[in-house]
Short mmCIF file of C-alpha atoms in Angstrom, two decimals:
data_model
loop_
_atom_site.label_atom_id
_atom_site.label_comp_id
_atom_site.label_asym_id
_atom_site.label_seq_id
_atom_site.Cartn_x
_atom_site.Cartn_y
_atom_site.Cartn_z
CA MET I 4 -7.04 38.09 72.28
CA SER I 5 -7.89 38.70 68.76
CA ASP I 6 -10.42 41.64 67.47
CA PRO I 7 -13.63 39.66 66.56
CA GLN I 8 -13.67 42.22 63.91
CA THR I 9 -10.74 40.07 61.99
CA TYR I 10 -13.01 37.28 61.69
CA PHE I 11 -16.32 38.53 60.71
CA ILE I 12 -15.67 39.47 56.86
CA PRO I 13 -14.24 35.70 56.35
CA PHE I 14 -17.46 34.36 58.41
CA LEU I 15 -19.85 36.51 56.42
CA LEU I 16 -17.95 34.99 52.97
CA CYS I 17 -18.56 31.14 54.50
CA LEU I 18 -22.37 32.27 55.86
CA LEU I 19 -23.77 33.88 52.94
CA PRO I 20 -22.86 30.85 49.85
CA THR I 21 -23.99 28.24 52.56
CA LEU I 22 -27.48 30.02 53.73
CA TYR I 23 -27.53 30.43 48.96
CA LEU I 24 -27.22 26.06 48.71
CA LEU I 25 -29.85 25.22 51.56
CA ARG I 26 -32.05 28.06 50.01
CA ARG I 27 -32.11 26.10 47.01
CA LEU I 28 -32.24 22.54 48.66
CA LEU I 29 -35.18 23.57 51.12
CA LEU I 30 -36.90 25.42 48.24
CA PRO I 31 -36.13 23.18 44.81
CA ASN I 32 -38.89 24.90 43.20
CA HIS I 33 -38.19 28.85 43.80
CA PRO I 34 -37.85 30.59 40.68
CA SER I 35 -34.42 30.80 38.76
CA PRO I 36 -32.72 34.18 39.78
CA LEU I 37 -32.49 36.94 36.86
CA PRO I 38 -29.32 36.62 33.92
CA PRO I 39 -26.13 36.89 35.80
CA GLY I 40 -24.95 41.01 35.71
CA PRO I 41 -22.18 43.53 36.56
CA TRP I 42 -22.18 44.53 40.22
CA ALA I 43 -24.72 47.93 40.38
CA LEU I 44 -23.90 50.87 42.61
CA PRO I 45 -26.37 52.32 45.51
CA ILE I 46 -29.52 54.07 44.31
CA LEU I 47 -28.00 54.48 40.65
CA GLY I 48 -27.58 50.70 40.35
CA HIS I 49 -25.88 50.41 36.60
CA LEU I 50 -27.10 53.81 35.20
CA HIS I 51 -23.16 55.05 35.73
CA LEU I 52 -22.25 51.80 32.91
CA LEU I 53 -24.79 53.61 30.02
CA GLY I 54 -22.54 56.28 28.93
CA PRO I 55 -23.26 58.80 25.92
CA ILE I 56 -24.49 55.95 23.16
CA PRO I 57 -25.96 53.13 25.06
CA HIS I 58 -26.08 50.36 22.84
CA GLN I 59 -21.84 50.31 22.51
CA SER I 60 -22.02 50.23 26.01
CA LEU I 61 -24.49 47.72 26.83
CA HIS I 62 -22.37 45.88 23.71
CA ARG I 63 -19.48 46.02 25.36
CA LEU I 64 -21.31 44.95 28.99
CA SER I 65 -22.37 41.73 26.69
CA ALA I 66 -19.14 40.66 26.25
CA ARG I 67 -18.04 39.70 29.53
CA HIS I 68 -22.03 38.98 30.79
CA GLY I 69 -23.01 36.62 27.69
CA PRO I 70 -26.03 37.71 25.33
CA LEU I 71 -28.71 38.08 28.12
CA PHE I 72 -27.69 39.69 31.13
CA SER I 73 -29.38 41.75 33.77
CA LEU I 74 -29.41 45.29 34.88
CA ARG I 75 -30.76 47.53 37.47
CA LEU I 76 -31.28 51.27 35.99
CA GLY I 77 -32.05 53.19 39.44
CA SER I 78 -34.81 51.61 40.85
CA VAL I 79 -36.13 49.70 37.29
CA PRO I 80 -35.00 45.38 36.86
CA CYS I 81 -33.50 45.38 32.94
CA VAL I 82 -32.59 42.71 31.23
CA VAL I 83 -30.48 43.16 28.26
CA ALA I 84 -30.69 40.70 24.65
CA SER I 85 -27.57 41.33 22.55
CA SER I 86 -28.11 37.83 20.20
CA PRO I 87 -30.75 36.54 17.38
CA SER I 88 -31.36 33.53 20.16
CA THR I 89 -32.43 36.11 23.24
CA ALA I 90 -33.73 38.31 20.68
CA ARG I 91 -35.98 35.17 19.72
CA GLN I 92 -37.40 33.95 22.66
CA LEU I 93 -38.06 37.79 23.67
CA LEU I 94 -39.49 38.93 20.67
CA LYS I 95 -41.42 35.40 19.30
CA ASN I 96 -41.63 33.04 21.96
CA HIS I 97 -42.27 35.67 24.80
CA ASP I 98 -44.23 38.10 22.20
CA LEU I 99 -46.93 38.84 24.24
CA THR I 100 -45.37 39.06 27.88
CA PHE I 101 -43.36 41.75 26.01
CA SER I 102 -46.12 43.51 24.10
CA SER I 103 -46.14 46.75 26.07
CA ARG I 104 -43.41 49.30 25.84
CA PRO I 105 -42.58 50.96 29.11
CA VAL I 106 -43.59 54.80 29.43
CA SER I 107 -40.70 57.76 30.37
CA SER I 108 -41.99 61.26 31.67
CA ALA I 109 -41.30 62.53 28.14
CA VAL I 110 -43.91 60.39 26.55
CA GLN I 111 -46.10 60.44 28.82
CA HIS I 112 -46.43 63.84 29.07
CA LEU I 113 -46.75 64.32 25.19
CA SER I 114 -49.01 61.74 24.22
CA TYR I 115 -51.75 63.01 26.31
CA GLY I 116 -51.27 60.28 28.81
CA GLY I 117 -50.57 57.69 27.02
CA ASP I 118 -52.74 58.01 24.35
CA ASP I 119 -50.82 57.09 21.83
CA PHE I 120 -50.87 54.16 19.26
CA SER I 121 -46.22 53.69 19.64
CA PHE I 122 -46.62 53.66 23.45
CA ALA I 123 -49.83 52.42 23.87
CA PRO I 124 -50.47 49.48 26.51
CA HIS I 125 -51.36 46.10 24.49
CA GLY I 126 -55.13 45.60 24.48
CA PRO I 127 -58.38 46.60 22.52
CA TYR I 128 -57.20 50.21 21.62
CA TRP I 129 -54.21 49.12 20.66
CA LYS I 130 -55.10 46.25 18.43
CA PHE I 131 -57.73 48.42 16.76
CA ILE I 132 -54.96 51.41 16.30
CA LYS I 133 -52.27 48.70 15.04
CA LYS I 134 -55.46 47.05 12.58
CA PHE I 135 -56.56 50.06 10.85
CA CYS I 136 -52.49 51.01 10.28
CA MET I 137 -52.02 48.29 8.51
CA SER I 138 -55.06 48.39 6.64
CA ASP I 139 -55.80 52.12 5.71
CA LEU I 140 -53.49 54.45 7.40
CA LEU I 141 -50.06 52.78 5.89
CA GLY I 142 -51.59 50.53 3.69
CA PRO I 143 -50.70 49.44 -0.16
CA ARG I 144 -53.52 51.37 -1.10
CA THR I 145 -52.87 54.58 0.88
CA LEU I 146 -49.27 54.15 -0.23
CA ASP I 147 -50.11 53.92 -3.65
CA ALA I 148 -52.57 56.58 -3.31
CA HIS I 149 -49.69 59.04 -2.03
CA ARG I 150 -47.02 58.09 -4.42
CA PRO I 151 -47.11 61.21 -6.74
CA LEU I 152 -46.86 63.16 -3.75
CA ARG I 153 -43.36 61.50 -2.73
CA ARG I 154 -42.27 62.05 -6.08
CA ASP I 155 -43.23 65.51 -6.44
CA GLU I 156 -40.98 65.58 -2.62
CA LEU I 157 -37.79 63.89 -3.96
CA LEU I 158 -37.62 66.39 -7.12
CA ARG I 159 -37.93 69.05 -4.53
CA PHE I 160 -35.28 67.90 -2.56
CA LEU I 161 -33.11 66.94 -6.01
CA ARG I 162 -33.64 70.93 -7.16
CA SER I 163 -33.05 72.20 -3.75
CA LEU I 164 -29.57 70.31 -3.81
CA SER I 165 -26.67 73.56 -4.05
CA SER I 166 -23.00 73.46 -4.23
CA GLU I 167 -22.78 73.02 -0.56
CA VAL I 168 -25.00 70.85 1.06
CA ASP I 169 -25.74 69.27 4.59
CA VAL I 170 -26.60 66.25 3.41
CA GLY I 171 -28.48 65.28 6.77
CA ARG I 172 -30.54 68.72 6.84
CA ALA I 173 -32.36 68.07 3.26
CA LEU I 174 -32.65 64.46 3.72
CA LYS I 175 -34.54 65.47 7.43
CA THR I 176 -36.31 68.47 5.46
CA MET I 177 -37.25 66.06 2.89
CA THR I 178 -38.69 63.36 4.71
CA ASN I 179 -40.42 65.54 7.06
CA ASN I 180 -42.20 67.44 3.89
CA VAL I 181 -43.74 63.43 2.76
CA VAL I 182 -44.85 62.22 6.07
CA THR I 183 -46.18 65.91 7.07
CA ARG I 184 -48.36 65.82 3.60
CA MET I 185 -49.55 62.37 3.53
CA LEU I 186 -50.41 63.33 7.35
CA MET I 187 -52.24 66.53 7.09
CA GLY I 188 -51.71 67.43 3.59
CA ARG I 189 -49.10 70.10 4.64
CA ARG I 190 -45.23 70.61 5.22
CA CYS I 191 -44.78 71.17 8.65
CA SER I 192 -40.90 70.10 9.92
CA GLU I 193 -39.72 72.47 13.19
CA THR I 194 -42.41 71.15 15.20
CA GLU I 195 -41.03 67.75 14.59
CA GLU I 196 -37.92 68.46 15.29
CA GLU I 197 -38.02 69.68 18.64
CA THR I 198 -40.58 67.11 19.69
CA GLU I 199 -38.14 64.28 18.16
CA GLU I 200 -35.37 66.16 20.62
CA ILE I 201 -37.13 66.06 23.88
CA LEU I 202 -38.20 62.37 23.76
CA GLY I 203 -34.49 61.58 22.76
CA LEU I 204 -33.34 63.61 26.20
CA PHE I 205 -32.90 61.45 29.57
CA ASP I 206 -34.70 61.76 32.60
CA LEU I 207 -33.21 60.39 35.47
CA GLY I 208 -36.51 60.79 37.21
CA ASP I 209 -37.46 57.85 35.03
CA TYR I 210 -35.32 55.75 36.93
CA VAL I 211 -35.03 57.07 40.72
CA TRP I 212 -38.09 56.68 42.01
CA PHE I 213 -37.36 60.01 44.66
CA LEU I 214 -36.31 62.32 42.20
CA LYS I 215 -40.06 61.45 40.19
CA GLY I 216 -41.27 65.08 41.15
CA TRP I 217 -37.76 67.14 40.43
CA ASP I 218 -37.42 69.34 37.68
CA LEU I 219 -34.11 68.58 37.01
CA HIS I 220 -32.45 71.30 34.18
CA GLY I 221 -36.19 72.48 33.43
CA PHE I 222 -36.59 69.09 32.08
CA LYS I 223 -40.75 69.54 32.31
CA LYS I 224 -40.84 73.14 31.64
CA ARG I 225 -39.37 72.01 27.74
CA LEU I 226 -41.83 69.82 28.23
CA ASP I 227 -44.93 72.24 28.61
CA GLU I 228 -43.40 74.00 26.26
CA VAL I 229 -43.38 71.71 22.88
CA HIS I 230 -46.44 70.30 24.34
CA ARG I 231 -48.51 73.30 24.03
CA LYS I 232 -46.86 74.13 20.91
CA PHE I 233 -47.82 70.99 19.29
CA ASP I 234 -51.32 70.99 20.66
CA GLY I 235 -51.45 74.56 19.43
CA LEU I 236 -50.64 73.41 15.52
CA MET I 237 -52.97 70.09 15.98
CA GLU I 238 -55.95 71.47 17.13
CA GLY I 239 -55.66 74.53 14.39
CA ILE I 240 -55.14 71.68 12.03
CA LEU I 241 -58.33 69.43 13.17
CA LYS I 242 -60.35 72.54 13.73
CA GLU I 243 -59.87 73.64 9.95
CA LYS I 244 -60.65 70.02 8.76
CA GLU I 245 -63.52 70.11 10.36
CA GLU I 246 -64.93 73.29 8.62
CA THR I 247 -63.97 71.91 5.31
CA ASP I 248 -65.12 68.78 5.89
CA GLY I 249 -66.48 66.61 2.36
CA ARG I 250 -63.92 65.84 0.49
CA ASP I 251 -63.59 63.46 -2.34
CA ALA I 252 -62.06 60.15 -0.59
CA ALA I 253 -58.78 60.28 -2.98
CA GLU I 254 -57.61 64.14 -1.36
CA LYS I 255 -57.90 62.76 2.08
CA ASP I 256 -54.86 62.84 3.96
CA LEU I 257 -54.43 60.24 6.98
CA LEU I 258 -55.98 63.06 9.58
CA ASP I 259 -59.11 62.96 7.44
CA LEU I 260 -59.18 59.36 8.16
CA LEU I 261 -58.62 59.28 11.78
CA LEU I 262 -61.95 61.62 11.55
CA ASP I 263 -63.85 60.24 10.02
CA ILE I 264 -63.03 57.18 12.33
CA ALA I 265 -63.99 59.28 14.90
CA LYS I 266 -67.48 60.22 13.97
CA ASP I 267 -68.10 56.66 13.05
CA GLY I 268 -70.74 55.90 15.74
CA GLU I 269 -70.65 51.98 14.57
CA ALA I 270 -66.34 51.71 15.00
CA GLU I 271 -64.91 49.38 17.13
CA ILE I 272 -63.40 51.53 19.00
CA ARG I 273 -63.80 55.50 19.32
CA LEU I 274 -60.66 57.45 18.97
CA SER I 275 -61.07 60.36 21.05
CA ARG I 276 -59.63 64.06 20.08
CA GLU I 277 -56.04 62.88 22.03
CA ASN I 278 -55.77 59.89 20.51
CA ILE I 279 -55.99 61.63 16.98
CA LYS I 280 -53.11 64.40 18.02
CA ALA I 281 -50.76 62.00 19.62
CA PHE I 282 -51.30 59.65 16.59
CA ALA I 283 -49.65 62.37 14.47
CA LEU I 284 -47.49 62.65 17.44
CA ASP I 285 -46.41 59.30 16.72
CA ILE I 286 -46.13 59.85 12.81
CA PHE I 287 -43.71 62.90 14.03
CA ALA I 288 -41.61 61.29 16.15
CA ALA I 289 -40.85 57.69 14.52
CA GLY I 290 -41.77 58.30 10.11
CA THR I 291 -39.14 61.00 9.28
CA ASP I 292 -35.51 61.22 11.09
CA THR I 293 -35.35 57.59 10.73
CA SER I 294 -35.16 57.27 7.00
CA ALA I 295 -33.46 60.70 6.89
CA VAL I 296 -30.65 58.53 8.89
CA THR I 297 -30.20 55.59 6.42
CA ILE I 298 -30.44 57.48 3.18
CA GLN I 299 -27.38 59.67 4.86
CA TRP I 300 -25.27 56.49 5.73
CA ALA I 301 -25.80 54.64 2.89
CA LEU I 302 -24.06 57.75 1.55
CA ALA I 303 -21.64 58.18 2.98
CA GLU I 304 -20.89 54.47 3.00
CA LEU I 305 -21.28 54.46 -1.00
CA ILE I 306 -19.12 57.61 -1.03
CA ASN I 307 -15.95 55.82 0.87
CA HIS I 308 -16.82 52.85 -1.15
CA PRO I 309 -16.14 54.32 -5.00
CA ASP I 310 -16.17 50.58 -6.66
CA ILE I 311 -19.63 50.13 -4.75
CA MET I 312 -20.75 53.41 -5.95
CA ARG I 313 -20.18 52.67 -9.77
CA ALA I 314 -21.46 49.16 -9.36
CA ALA I 315 -24.67 50.95 -8.52
CA GLN I 316 -24.53 53.63 -10.68
CA GLU I 317 -24.01 50.99 -13.79
CA GLU I 318 -26.88 48.67 -12.46
CA ILE I 319 -29.31 52.13 -12.62
CA LEU I 320 -28.15 52.95 -15.93
CA SER I 321 -28.62 49.57 -17.38
CA VAL I 322 -32.43 49.35 -16.03
CA VAL I 323 -33.38 53.10 -15.96
CA GLY I 324 -31.12 54.53 -18.74
CA ARG I 325 -29.86 58.43 -19.45
CA ALA I 326 -32.81 60.00 -19.88
CA ARG I 327 -35.26 59.98 -17.14
CA LEU I 328 -35.07 59.67 -13.38
CA VAL I 329 -35.49 56.63 -11.46
CA ASP I 330 -38.85 56.23 -9.93
CA GLU I 331 -40.80 53.86 -7.14
CA THR I 332 -41.79 51.75 -9.87
CA ASP I 333 -38.63 50.82 -11.05
CA VAL I 334 -36.90 49.63 -7.75
CA PRO I 335 -37.84 45.61 -7.40
CA GLY I 336 -35.68 45.74 -10.60
CA LEU I 337 -32.81 47.31 -8.66
CA PRO I 338 -31.44 44.29 -6.58
CA TYR I 339 -28.36 46.15 -5.81
CA ILE I 340 -29.78 48.99 -4.85
CA GLN I 341 -32.26 47.21 -2.49
CA ALA I 342 -28.67 45.39 -1.07
CA ILE I 343 -27.23 48.51 -0.39
CA VAL I 344 -29.90 49.56 2.07
CA LYS I 345 -29.99 46.06 3.15
CA GLU I 346 -26.36 46.31 4.52
CA THR I 347 -26.88 50.01 5.41
CA LEU I 348 -29.90 49.03 8.31
CA ARG I 349 -28.19 46.17 9.52
CA LEU I 350 -24.51 47.86 9.90
CA HIS I 351 -25.99 51.74 11.07
CA THR I 352 -29.38 50.44 11.80
CA THR I 353 -31.71 54.09 12.91
CA ALA I 354 -32.93 52.21 15.85
CA PRO I 355 -29.97 50.56 17.73
CA MET I 356 -32.28 49.64 20.33
CA THR I 357 -35.80 48.11 20.94
CA VAL I 358 -37.20 48.58 24.64
CA ARG I 359 -40.37 46.55 26.35
CA VAL I 360 -41.72 45.51 29.33
CA SER I 361 -42.63 42.30 30.74
CA SER I 362 -46.28 41.72 31.55
CA GLU I 363 -46.25 38.78 33.97
CA ASP I 364 -43.48 36.52 34.76
CA CYS I 365 -41.44 34.54 32.26
CA HIS I 366 -38.50 32.30 31.53
CA VAL I 367 -35.41 33.20 28.80
CA ASP I 368 -32.45 31.15 28.82
CA GLY I 369 -33.43 29.40 32.39
CA TYR I 370 -33.58 32.59 34.24
CA HIS I 371 -36.41 33.66 35.80
CA ILE I 372 -37.90 37.24 34.30
CA PRO I 373 -40.51 38.39 36.51
CA ALA I 374 -43.40 41.21 35.57
CA GLY I 375 -42.25 44.52 35.24
CA THR I 376 -38.83 43.83 34.16
CA GLN I 377 -37.89 45.93 31.56
CA ALA I 378 -36.21 44.20 28.12
CA PHE I 379 -33.27 46.16 26.22
CA ILE I 380 -33.29 44.29 22.56
CA ASN I 381 -29.89 45.61 21.69
CA ILE I 382 -30.12 45.73 17.94
CA TRP I 383 -27.15 47.04 17.28
CA ALA I 384 -25.33 44.87 18.70
CA ILE I 385 -27.42 42.06 16.76
CA HIS I 386 -26.60 43.08 13.45
CA ARG I 387 -23.14 42.78 14.62
CA ASP I 388 -23.38 38.76 15.93
CA PRO I 389 -20.12 37.34 13.71
CA THR I 390 -21.96 33.33 14.33
CA TYR I 391 -24.68 35.19 11.50
CA TRP I 392 -22.39 38.28 9.62
CA PRO I 393 -19.28 37.20 8.34
CA ASP I 394 -16.88 40.23 8.85
CA PRO I 395 -20.00 41.90 10.54
CA LEU I 396 -17.79 45.13 10.34
CA GLU I 397 -17.75 45.37 6.83
CA PHE I 398 -19.79 47.51 4.58
CA ARG I 399 -20.67 44.55 2.12
CA PRO I 400 -24.13 44.73 -0.45
CA GLU I 401 -22.90 41.17 -1.92
CA ARG I 402 -23.83 39.39 1.20
CA PHE I 403 -27.73 40.44 0.37
CA VAL I 404 -27.96 39.72 -3.23
CA GLY I 405 -29.39 36.21 -4.21
CA SER I 406 -30.26 36.06 0.07
CA ALA I 407 -33.66 35.36 0.73
CA VAL I 408 -32.85 37.24 4.24
CA ASP I 409 -35.46 40.55 4.58
CA VAL I 410 -36.13 42.97 7.21
CA LYS I 411 -39.46 42.17 7.80
CA GLY I 412 -38.96 41.08 11.33
CA GLN I 413 -39.06 37.01 11.07
CA GLN I 414 -35.39 36.76 10.73
CA PHE I 415 -33.93 37.55 14.06
CA GLU I 416 -30.69 38.12 13.03
CA LEU I 417 -31.91 40.97 10.94
CA LEU I 418 -34.59 43.08 12.92
CA PRO I 419 -34.06 47.03 11.71
CA PHE I 420 -37.80 47.71 11.51
CA GLY I 421 -38.49 45.13 15.03
CA SER I 422 -40.55 41.97 15.24
CA GLY I 423 -44.19 40.90 16.41
CA ARG I 424 -46.87 42.45 17.74
CA ARG I 425 -44.71 45.72 17.98
CA GLY I 426 -42.82 46.00 14.88
CA CYS I 427 -42.41 48.75 13.27
CA PRO I 428 -46.10 49.38 10.72
CA GLY I 429 -44.39 51.93 8.93
CA MET I 430 -41.88 49.74 7.29
CA SER I 431 -43.01 49.63 3.88
CA LEU I 432 -43.40 53.69 3.24
CA ALA I 433 -39.49 53.88 5.41
CA MET I 434 -38.34 51.38 2.43
CA HIS I 435 -40.00 53.44 -0.29
CA VAL I 436 -38.82 56.85 0.32
CA VAL I 437 -35.28 55.43 1.33
CA GLN I 438 -34.69 53.06 -1.79
CA THR I 439 -36.14 55.47 -4.10
CA THR I 440 -33.99 58.42 -2.58
CA LEU I 441 -30.93 56.64 -2.44
CA ALA I 442 -31.45 55.74 -6.40
CA ALA I 443 -31.89 59.19 -7.45
CA MET I 444 -28.51 60.65 -5.67
CA VAL I 445 -26.40 57.81 -6.83
CA GLN I 446 -28.42 58.31 -10.70
CA CYS I 447 -27.85 61.99 -10.95
CA PHE I 448 -24.97 63.23 -8.74
CA GLU I 449 -20.93 62.85 -7.52
CA TRP I 450 -20.70 63.49 -3.91
CA ARG I 451 -17.28 65.16 -2.77
CA VAL I 452 -17.20 65.73 0.94
CA VAL I 453 -16.08 69.01 2.05
CA GLY I 454 -13.50 69.33 4.73
CA GLN I 455 -12.81 65.82 5.47
CA GLU I 456 -10.67 64.96 3.09
CA GLY I 457 -12.13 62.49 0.56
CA LYS I 458 -13.89 60.42 3.40
CA VAL I 459 -16.27 60.20 5.98
CA ASP I 460 -16.00 60.12 8.96
CA MET I 461 -18.25 57.20 10.25
CA THR I 462 -18.12 57.70 14.26
CA GLU I 463 -21.55 57.57 15.65
CA GLY I 464 -23.09 60.41 17.56
CA PRO I 465 -25.40 60.72 20.71
CA GLY I 466 -29.57 60.38 20.06
CA LEU I 467 -32.14 58.81 20.35
CA THR I 468 -32.06 57.88 16.41
CA LEU I 469 -28.45 56.00 15.08
CA GLN I 470 -27.28 59.77 14.14
CA MET I 471 -23.67 60.78 12.20
CA ALA I 472 -21.44 62.08 14.92
CA ARG I 473 -19.97 64.90 12.33
CA PRO I 474 -22.80 66.64 9.38
CA LEU I 475 -22.29 65.25 6.17
CA VAL I 476 -21.49 68.32 3.94
CA CYS I 477 -21.19 67.49 0.57
CA THR I 478 -20.91 68.86 -2.89
CA PRO I 479 -23.21 67.41 -5.52
CA VAL I 480 -21.84 67.34 -9.45
CA TRP I 481 -24.64 66.47 -11.80
CA ARG I 482 -22.87 63.58 -13.84
CA PRO I 483 -22.39 64.20 -17.27
CA GLY I 484 -24.14 62.48 -19.72
CA LEU I 485 -27.61 62.52 -18.39
CA LEU I 486 -30.34 63.52 -20.46
CA PHE I 487 -32.40 65.49 -18.09
CA ASP I 488 -31.91 67.76 -15.04
CA PRO I 489 -34.01 67.56 -11.48
CA SER I 490 -34.47 71.15 -11.96
CA SER I 491 -37.18 71.36 -14.89
CA HIS I 492 -37.82 67.30 -14.35
CA SER I 493 -41.56 66.40 -13.47
#
């Protein structure tokens, strides 16, 4: 007599699809399933598939499972969009549904319980701060008022360049100083580096529910230390500002403007002290490293493409001349520099993924996306879509010369600053800093790579932003024929 177990697996294989078909026939209006995805492990789900550089891992998975596929990261359901069309559906067609961001334990702790702007849920507080950002904090009038400050920091940066320089570190110091002077009227970069590092760490407890209370690898201890240091810094600065209240409007920095709103009894939303400190955290974390990394990738590409470097130098020479340093006001007349920056943002987008969470059920590409699903929009992969970008892995700024494609998030094949309600409010500031700084570096110096045989290693490294795996160390050589010197130029 045969063992019944011999027939059990074939019976099960026949039974399961039969039950599935009966369910579809008997319940024709049942929501369609999530998009397809790879097989999951118990408990971990697909966490093991992410790898040290998640956007690359997800790009490889999209080649097998399509431009929209599903994952389960621990106990958290997710979908991944890897094409312009799927990104459009999530960020435009269902923008309101995906208008909030998931909050990690690090963000929850450092942002005073979610009182910041970047991760606040979509609602009255977020709408008020977004409007205030676009009109006052980061609006055209404020940016124009701070243009001399940015000019001063650019000159300081150029003067600091020595015979051998870690380009990424030097740029980060400059962009930190630009943002912190705009924010609080002083240079303060050390805390920003620690904050950014801790925000970029992966906490398994965010995805595996029964590990939520565990302090793996001393993660929460580090969070407490960074939070205490940041909070102490901000408290000192806020108290100092409160004691010296009454400065002229032209002298006020962004914290002064926020304090004014907090004291305005007729304001639509009353800002708390925690709101102000959490907003400062957003500026620290999002407004500095991204610009520095973009400039570094752009310079690396120019070093590896000397013909493009020469074309950029010739454009600056024809527009600016030899007698003065390029200025922000020159950039509209430098279309090739603008194209180089756009191509850098396409090929080396500093925020390779944006993550949203659905507030209600919706359908995307015919699939049912339940409320509470996290959506990973793989911008890095979208910028490499060959349907929109011929030769997508090549650095070709010419593709943007005369092109109507911009970086404002309305064309979903190019999304370096996101799109929709959650698009980056600091885009204008970032473009001012990146384009002018890169133009000055190209105008003033020839760049010789140290220790890489004249060719820059373009391998990506892990991190919250798109870092270079190997530091870019160069010797800047003053270009002959220029009639000014940044060490004495003002």
